[in-house]
Amino acid sequence: MEEGFRIWANPSSPHAEGRKARAALEDARERIKARLGLGQGDKNYELIFTSGASEAAALALQQAKAGARLVSSVEHDAVLKAVPDAERLPVLSNGALDLENLREALQRENPLVAVQQVNSETGNRQDLEAISAMVEDAGGMLLADCAQSAAKLALPPCDMAVLSAHKFGGPIGIGALLVADYAMLSPTGGHERGYRRGTENLPGALGMAAALEVAGQPYLDPAILKPLDQLADEVRAEGGTWLSDRLLDSTPYIRAIAMPNMSATAQVMRFDMAGIAVSQGSACSSGTMKTSHVMEAMQVEPEVAANTIRVSLGWNTTREEVERFCDVWLGMARS
């Protein structure tokens, strides 16, 4: 990013400084595509830089040359608000998209379906291979929200995908929309081949590329996660709910945990006082302290939903931090 600030100029300007910035921007674009393994297989994805996942999702949902918009009922608020009139697709109690309902909904003309690869509140992973095949057979488009999974899991089969750099250790204020074919979108004029307004964030793009290139595989050492696996039994013994037990396919770096006899709001505040940052629902909406629409869609019991916090582990989380969280959780549950 420091290099990006040193050479910054408007990458769309024709002068020498602008051309130098453009070269650096395009190099970052190709590095990101290479790190994500794009261009392999039958789709050669293009990459449109955005200010983050929310803008990328709105761009895809609002500018796609498609008919009916179909979004799962457990999508991120940014997706639901981008197309408030979209048809909501129900999920089962395990968080999985109801595929029978999807099959019926795909009878709409030229549908665009939006589904998260990994849910930001529960950590549940959708079966996007099966969903993608259904959407393709119906002649529709699939938008995969990969904000929580890029650099952690392989990108799923899809027509478009949403990325956010800060979710894998990159800077805030930069993300991307991957698109299998520019022709899927209606251009709006401006930068990024005419699909986005606003001057390109060169330092952010370089930071995003660098973060992807140093992202390890697996995303987190299993040894870091082991204390959480041990905590699960103790949560159950204390009368709490380990939400991963009911999920279709839980991912290790996002856990949803309900504590008996203490609201999520109180937990968030008490953990904060202990120097531990957790969320009630998605971080983007947790400030409202409202009941999670994800829990409602999964038909989680209201008393459990009200006591559920989200625990997410970042690229730099240490085992000592995980152990301390476990100790504090147990102390609070037993107090």
PDB file of C-alpha atoms in Angstrom, residues 2-203:
ATOM      1  CA  GLU A   2       2.917   2.350   0.735  1.00  0.00           C
ATOM      2  CA  GLU A   3       4.133   1.744  -2.804  1.00  0.00           C
ATOM      3  CA  GLY A   4       0.653   2.536  -4.087  1.00  0.00           C
ATOM      4  CA  PHE A   5       0.597   5.846  -2.239  1.00  0.00           C
ATOM      5  CA  ARG A   6       4.056   6.735  -3.575  1.00  0.00           C
ATOM      6  CA  ILE A   7       3.100   6.225  -7.216  1.00  0.00           C
ATOM      7  CA  TRP A   8      -0.529   7.287  -6.904  1.00  0.00           C
ATOM      8  CA  ALA A   9      -2.120   9.122  -9.785  1.00  0.00           C
ATOM      9  CA  ASN A  10      -5.495   8.665 -11.411  1.00  0.00           C
ATOM     10  CA  PRO A  11      -5.074   5.366 -13.302  1.00  0.00           C
ATOM     11  CA  SER A  12      -7.524   6.611 -15.926  1.00  0.00           C
ATOM     12  CA  SER A  13      -5.420   9.669 -16.790  1.00  0.00           C
ATOM     13  CA  PRO A  14      -3.467   9.508 -20.064  1.00  0.00           C
ATOM     14  CA  HIS A  15      -0.315  11.235 -18.784  1.00  0.00           C
ATOM     15  CA  ALA A  16       2.830   9.358 -17.774  1.00  0.00           C
ATOM     16  CA  GLU A  17       2.010   9.273 -14.067  1.00  0.00           C
ATOM     17  CA  GLY A  18      -1.479   7.990 -14.825  1.00  0.00           C
ATOM     18  CA  ARG A  19      -0.101   5.285 -17.103  1.00  0.00           C
ATOM     19  CA  LYS A  20       2.316   4.199 -14.379  1.00  0.00           C
ATOM     20  CA  ALA A  21      -0.559   3.927 -11.897  1.00  0.00           C
ATOM     21  CA  ARG A  22      -2.630   2.026 -14.474  1.00  0.00           C
ATOM     22  CA  ALA A  23       0.170  -0.493 -14.966  1.00  0.00           C
ATOM     23  CA  ALA A  24       0.364  -1.099 -11.209  1.00  0.00           C
ATOM     24  CA  LEU A  25      -3.423  -1.452 -10.976  1.00  0.00           C
ATOM     25  CA  GLU A  26      -3.571  -3.973 -13.790  1.00  0.00           C
ATOM     26  CA  ASP A  27      -0.677  -5.903 -12.252  1.00  0.00           C
ATOM     27  CA  ALA A  28      -2.628  -6.100  -8.963  1.00  0.00           C
ATOM     28  CA  ARG A  29      -5.715  -7.277 -10.868  1.00  0.00           C
ATOM     29  CA  GLU A  30      -3.788 -10.098 -12.545  1.00  0.00           C
ATOM     30  CA  ARG A  31      -2.077 -11.103  -9.289  1.00  0.00           C
ATOM     31  CA  ILE A  32      -5.436 -11.404  -7.543  1.00  0.00           C
ATOM     32  CA  LYS A  33      -6.897 -13.457 -10.373  1.00  0.00           C
ATOM     33  CA  ALA A  34      -3.856 -15.732 -10.378  1.00  0.00           C
ATOM     34  CA  ARG A  35      -3.974 -16.243  -6.606  1.00  0.00           C
ATOM     35  CA  LEU A  36      -7.680 -17.121  -6.763  1.00  0.00           C
ATOM     36  CA  GLY A  37      -7.029 -19.591  -9.572  1.00  0.00           C
ATOM     37  CA  LEU A  38      -9.212 -17.700 -12.039  1.00  0.00           C
ATOM     38  CA  GLY A  39      -8.925 -18.431 -15.719  1.00  0.00           C
ATOM     39  CA  GLN A  40      -8.817 -22.163 -15.041  1.00  0.00           C
ATOM     40  CA  GLY A  41     -11.619 -24.330 -16.370  1.00  0.00           C
ATOM     41  CA  ASP A  42     -14.352 -23.169 -18.714  1.00  0.00           C
ATOM     42  CA  LYS A  43     -14.770 -19.655 -17.293  1.00  0.00           C
ATOM     43  CA  ASN A  44     -12.197 -16.880 -17.561  1.00  0.00           C
ATOM     44  CA  TYR A  45     -13.384 -14.427 -14.934  1.00  0.00           C
ATOM     45  CA  GLU A  46     -12.962 -10.686 -15.133  1.00  0.00           C
ATOM     46  CA  LEU A  47     -12.372  -8.671 -11.970  1.00  0.00           C
ATOM     47  CA  ILE A  48     -14.009  -5.315 -11.225  1.00  0.00           C
ATOM     48  CA  PHE A  49     -12.537  -3.476  -8.248  1.00  0.00           C
ATOM     49  CA  THR A  50     -15.097  -1.991  -5.839  1.00  0.00           C
ATOM     50  CA  SER A  51     -15.074  -0.287  -2.448  1.00  0.00           C
ATOM     51  CA  GLY A  52     -15.959  -3.588  -0.797  1.00  0.00           C
ATOM     52  CA  ALA A  53     -18.390  -6.484  -0.786  1.00  0.00           C
ATOM     53  CA  SER A  54     -21.496  -4.325  -0.324  1.00  0.00           C
ATOM     54  CA  GLU A  55     -20.824  -2.312  -3.491  1.00  0.00           C
ATOM     55  CA  ALA A  56     -19.879  -5.452  -5.413  1.00  0.00           C
ATOM     56  CA  ALA A  57     -23.129  -7.155  -4.426  1.00  0.00           C
ATOM     57  CA  ALA A  58     -25.207  -4.094  -5.327  1.00  0.00           C
ATOM     58  CA  LEU A  59     -23.456  -3.806  -8.691  1.00  0.00           C
ATOM     59  CA  ALA A  60     -24.205  -7.421  -9.540  1.00  0.00           C
ATOM     60  CA  LEU A  61     -27.780  -7.451  -8.276  1.00  0.00           C
ATOM     61  CA  GLN A  62     -28.806  -4.135  -9.782  1.00  0.00           C
ATOM     62  CA  GLN A  63     -26.911  -4.214 -13.098  1.00  0.00           C
ATOM     63  CA  ALA A  64     -27.143  -7.863 -14.094  1.00  0.00           C
ATOM     64  CA  LYS A  65     -28.990  -8.493 -17.348  1.00  0.00           C
ATOM     65  CA  ALA A  66     -31.389 -10.878 -15.688  1.00  0.00           C
ATOM     66  CA  GLY A  67     -35.028 -11.163 -14.769  1.00  0.00           C
ATOM     67  CA  ALA A  68     -36.290 -12.184 -11.345  1.00  0.00           C
ATOM     68  CA  ARG A  69     -33.944 -11.630  -8.426  1.00  0.00           C
ATOM     69  CA  LEU A  70     -33.950 -14.569  -6.004  1.00  0.00           C
ATOM     70  CA  VAL A  71     -31.987 -14.243  -2.741  1.00  0.00           C
ATOM     71  CA  SER A  72     -31.719 -16.654   0.138  1.00  0.00           C
ATOM     72  CA  SER A  73     -33.360 -15.541   3.367  1.00  0.00           C
ATOM     73  CA  VAL A  74     -30.065 -15.776   5.276  1.00  0.00           C
ATOM     74  CA  GLU A  75     -28.083 -13.428   3.036  1.00  0.00           C
ATOM     75  CA  HIS A  76     -26.107 -10.502   4.436  1.00  0.00           C
ATOM     76  CA  ASP A  77     -28.073  -7.295   5.042  1.00  0.00           C
ATOM     77  CA  ALA A  78     -26.131  -5.623   2.201  1.00  0.00           C
ATOM     78  CA  VAL A  79     -27.616  -8.091  -0.279  1.00  0.00           C
ATOM     79  CA  LEU A  80     -31.144  -7.902   1.094  1.00  0.00           C
ATOM     80  CA  LYS A  81     -31.108  -4.098   1.048  1.00  0.00           C
ATOM     81  CA  ALA A  82     -29.632  -3.907  -2.460  1.00  0.00           C
ATOM     82  CA  VAL A  83     -32.749  -5.610  -3.870  1.00  0.00           C
ATOM     83  CA  PRO A  84     -35.490  -5.140  -1.249  1.00  0.00           C
ATOM     84  CA  ASP A  85     -38.179  -6.424  -3.630  1.00  0.00           C
ATOM     85  CA  ALA A  86     -36.342  -9.645  -4.448  1.00  0.00           C
ATOM     86  CA  GLU A  87     -38.018 -12.980  -3.806  1.00  0.00           C
ATOM     87  CA  ARG A  88     -36.699 -14.547  -0.592  1.00  0.00           C
ATOM     88  CA  LEU A  89     -35.708 -18.196  -0.795  1.00  0.00           C
ATOM     89  CA  PRO A  90     -36.298 -20.121   2.449  1.00  0.00           C
ATOM     90  CA  VAL A  91     -33.720 -22.252   4.217  1.00  0.00           C
ATOM     91  CA  LEU A  92     -34.110 -25.396   6.259  1.00  0.00           C
ATOM     92  CA  SER A  93     -33.506 -25.526  10.011  1.00  0.00           C
ATOM     93  CA  ASN A  94     -29.892 -26.590   9.312  1.00  0.00           C
ATOM     94  CA  GLY A  95     -29.249 -23.372   7.389  1.00  0.00           C
ATOM     95  CA  ALA A  96     -29.183 -25.074   3.988  1.00  0.00           C
ATOM     96  CA  LEU A  97     -31.079 -23.534   1.114  1.00  0.00           C
ATOM     97  CA  ASP A  98     -34.350 -25.377   0.501  1.00  0.00           C
ATOM     98  CA  LEU A  99     -33.502 -26.900  -2.887  1.00  0.00           C
ATOM     99  CA  GLU A 100     -37.056 -28.002  -3.634  1.00  0.00           C
ATOM    100  CA  ASN A 101     -38.245 -24.429  -3.184  1.00  0.00           C
ATOM    101  CA  LEU A 102     -35.330 -23.218  -5.301  1.00  0.00           C
ATOM    102  CA  ARG A 103     -36.294 -25.639  -8.077  1.00  0.00           C
ATOM    103  CA  GLU A 104     -39.761 -24.126  -8.185  1.00  0.00           C
ATOM    104  CA  ALA A 105     -38.480 -20.535  -8.009  1.00  0.00           C
ATOM    105  CA  LEU A 106     -36.105 -21.161 -10.910  1.00  0.00           C
ATOM    106  CA  GLN A 107     -39.113 -21.379 -13.197  1.00  0.00           C
ATOM    107  CA  ARG A 108     -39.108 -17.550 -13.179  1.00  0.00           C
ATOM    108  CA  GLU A 109     -37.831 -16.018 -16.397  1.00  0.00           C
ATOM    109  CA  ASN A 110     -34.051 -15.526 -16.590  1.00  0.00           C
ATOM    110  CA  PRO A 111     -33.493 -15.629 -12.797  1.00  0.00           C
ATOM    111  CA  LEU A 112     -30.507 -14.260 -10.881  1.00  0.00           C
ATOM    112  CA  VAL A 113     -29.893 -16.223  -7.669  1.00  0.00           C
ATOM    113  CA  ALA A 114     -27.767 -14.820  -4.823  1.00  0.00           C
ATOM    114  CA  VAL A 115     -26.391 -17.213  -2.180  1.00  0.00           C
ATOM    115  CA  GLN A 116     -23.591 -16.896   0.390  1.00  0.00           C
ATOM    116  CA  GLN A 117     -20.906 -19.536   0.219  1.00  0.00           C
ATOM    117  CA  VAL A 118     -20.353 -19.207   3.982  1.00  0.00           C
ATOM    118  CA  ASN A 119     -22.889 -17.510   6.220  1.00  0.00           C
ATOM    119  CA  SER A 120     -21.409 -14.593   8.123  1.00  0.00           C
ATOM    120  CA  GLU A 121     -23.348 -15.317  11.331  1.00  0.00           C
ATOM    121  CA  THR A 122     -23.386 -19.094  11.661  1.00  0.00           C
ATOM    122  CA  GLY A 123     -20.450 -20.254   9.522  1.00  0.00           C
ATOM    123  CA  ASN A 124     -22.712 -22.626   7.579  1.00  0.00           C
ATOM    124  CA  ARG A 125     -21.464 -23.487   4.082  1.00  0.00           C
ATOM    125  CA  GLN A 126     -24.022 -23.859   1.311  1.00  0.00           C
ATOM    126  CA  ASP A 127     -23.793 -26.648  -1.255  1.00  0.00           C
ATOM    127  CA  LEU A 128     -23.033 -24.274  -4.114  1.00  0.00           C
ATOM    128  CA  GLU A 129     -22.028 -27.094  -6.427  1.00  0.00           C
ATOM    129  CA  ALA A 130     -25.588 -28.446  -6.340  1.00  0.00           C
ATOM    130  CA  ILE A 131     -27.123 -24.969  -6.408  1.00  0.00           C
ATOM    131  CA  SER A 132     -24.953 -23.901  -9.341  1.00  0.00           C
ATOM    132  CA  ALA A 133     -25.960 -26.960 -11.365  1.00  0.00           C
ATOM    133  CA  MET A 134     -29.643 -26.241 -10.753  1.00  0.00           C
ATOM    134  CA  VAL A 135     -29.294 -22.580 -11.713  1.00  0.00           C
ATOM    135  CA  GLU A 136     -27.331 -23.434 -14.860  1.00  0.00           C
ATOM    136  CA  ASP A 137     -29.909 -26.026 -15.925  1.00  0.00           C
ATOM    137  CA  ALA A 138     -32.618 -23.382 -15.530  1.00  0.00           C
ATOM    138  CA  GLY A 139     -30.693 -20.899 -17.687  1.00  0.00           C
ATOM    139  CA  GLY A 140     -30.174 -18.493 -14.789  1.00  0.00           C
ATOM    140  CA  MET A 141     -27.205 -16.732 -13.226  1.00  0.00           C
ATOM    141  CA  LEU A 142     -25.644 -17.463  -9.835  1.00  0.00           C
ATOM    142  CA  LEU A 143     -24.097 -14.741  -7.680  1.00  0.00           C
ATOM    143  CA  ALA A 144     -21.994 -16.212  -4.872  1.00  0.00           C
ATOM    144  CA  ASP A 145     -21.188 -14.018  -1.879  1.00  0.00           C
ATOM    145  CA  CYS A 146     -17.650 -15.163  -1.093  1.00  0.00           C
ATOM    146  CA  ALA A 147     -16.792 -12.376   1.348  1.00  0.00           C
ATOM    147  CA  GLN A 148     -16.411 -14.891   4.177  1.00  0.00           C
ATOM    148  CA  SER A 149     -14.751 -17.629   2.147  1.00  0.00           C
ATOM    149  CA  ALA A 150     -12.297 -16.128  -0.360  1.00  0.00           C
ATOM    150  CA  ALA A 151      -8.701 -17.142   0.434  1.00  0.00           C
ATOM    151  CA  LYS A 152     -10.089 -19.669   2.933  1.00  0.00           C
ATOM    152  CA  LEU A 153     -11.994 -22.006   0.625  1.00  0.00           C
ATOM    153  CA  ALA A 154     -11.887 -22.655  -3.100  1.00  0.00           C
ATOM    154  CA  LEU A 155     -14.188 -20.372  -5.039  1.00  0.00           C
ATOM    155  CA  PRO A 156     -17.421 -22.164  -5.956  1.00  0.00           C
ATOM    156  CA  PRO A 157     -18.843 -22.600  -9.455  1.00  0.00           C
ATOM    157  CA  CYS A 158     -20.801 -19.419 -10.189  1.00  0.00           C
ATOM    158  CA  ASP A 159     -21.331 -16.667 -12.749  1.00  0.00           C
ATOM    159  CA  MET A 160     -20.380 -13.824 -10.397  1.00  0.00           C
ATOM    160  CA  ALA A 161     -18.692 -13.670  -7.006  1.00  0.00           C
ATOM    161  CA  VAL A 162     -18.316 -11.001  -4.331  1.00  0.00           C
ATOM    162  CA  LEU A 163     -15.014 -10.454  -2.476  1.00  0.00           C
ATOM    163  CA  SER A 164     -13.916  -8.224   0.402  1.00  0.00           C
ATOM    164  CA  ALA A 165     -10.200  -7.674   1.067  1.00  0.00           C
ATOM    165  CA  HIS A 166     -10.399  -7.029   4.803  1.00  0.00           C
ATOM    166  CA  LYS A 167     -11.934 -10.470   5.382  1.00  0.00           C
ATOM    167  CA  PHE A 168      -8.591 -12.101   4.534  1.00  0.00           C
ATOM    168  CA  GLY A 169      -6.220  -9.572   6.074  1.00  0.00           C
ATOM    169  CA  GLY A 170      -6.246  -6.919   3.369  1.00  0.00           C
ATOM    170  CA  PRO A 171      -7.164  -3.253   3.764  1.00  0.00           C
ATOM    171  CA  ILE A 172     -10.645  -1.897   4.323  1.00  0.00           C
ATOM    172  CA  GLY A 173     -12.331  -0.017   1.490  1.00  0.00           C
ATOM    173  CA  ILE A 174     -11.444  -2.411  -1.317  1.00  0.00           C
ATOM    174  CA  GLY A 175     -13.196  -5.446  -2.727  1.00  0.00           C
ATOM    175  CA  ALA A 176     -14.140  -6.897  -6.068  1.00  0.00           C
ATOM    176  CA  LEU A 177     -16.847  -8.379  -8.203  1.00  0.00           C
ATOM    177  CA  LEU A 178     -15.769 -11.365 -10.274  1.00  0.00           C
ATOM    178  CA  VAL A 179     -17.809 -11.851 -13.420  1.00  0.00           C
ATOM    179  CA  ALA A 180     -17.553 -14.641 -15.958  1.00  0.00           C
ATOM    180  CA  ASP A 181     -18.529 -12.282 -18.774  1.00  0.00           C
ATOM    181  CA  TYR A 182     -18.838  -8.496 -18.818  1.00  0.00           C
ATOM    182  CA  ALA A 183     -21.875  -8.953 -21.079  1.00  0.00           C
ATOM    183  CA  MET A 184     -23.795 -10.170 -18.018  1.00  0.00           C
ATOM    184  CA  LEU A 185     -23.821  -6.599 -16.680  1.00  0.00           C
ATOM    185  CA  SER A 186     -25.222  -3.321 -17.967  1.00  0.00           C
ATOM    186  CA  PRO A 187     -22.433  -0.704 -17.879  1.00  0.00           C
ATOM    187  CA  THR A 188     -23.026   2.462 -15.860  1.00  0.00           C
ATOM    188  CA  GLY A 189     -20.165   4.546 -17.235  1.00  0.00           C
ATOM    189  CA  GLY A 190     -17.034   5.643 -15.439  1.00  0.00           C
ATOM    190  CA  HIS A 191     -14.041   3.525 -14.498  1.00  0.00           C
ATOM    191  CA  GLU A 192     -13.383  -0.223 -14.358  1.00  0.00           C
ATOM    192  CA  ARG A 193     -14.245  -0.793 -18.021  1.00  0.00           C
ATOM    193  CA  GLY A 194     -17.300   1.382 -17.564  1.00  0.00           C
ATOM    194  CA  TYR A 195     -18.920  -0.729 -14.845  1.00  0.00           C
ATOM    195  CA  ARG A 196     -18.112   1.419 -11.808  1.00  0.00           C
ATOM    196  CA  ARG A 197     -18.001   5.108 -10.967  1.00  0.00           C
ATOM    197  CA  GLY A 198     -15.269   6.533  -8.764  1.00  0.00           C
ATOM    198  CA  THR A 199     -11.501   6.749  -9.103  1.00  0.00           C
ATOM    199  CA  GLU A 200      -9.764   3.409  -8.585  1.00  0.00           C
ATOM    200  CA  ASN A 201      -8.202   2.770  -5.175  1.00  0.00           C
ATOM    201  CA  LEU A 202      -4.673   1.858  -6.269  1.00  0.00           C
ATOM    202  CA  PRO A 203      -3.135   1.495  -2.761  1.00  0.00           C
TER     203      PRO A 203
END
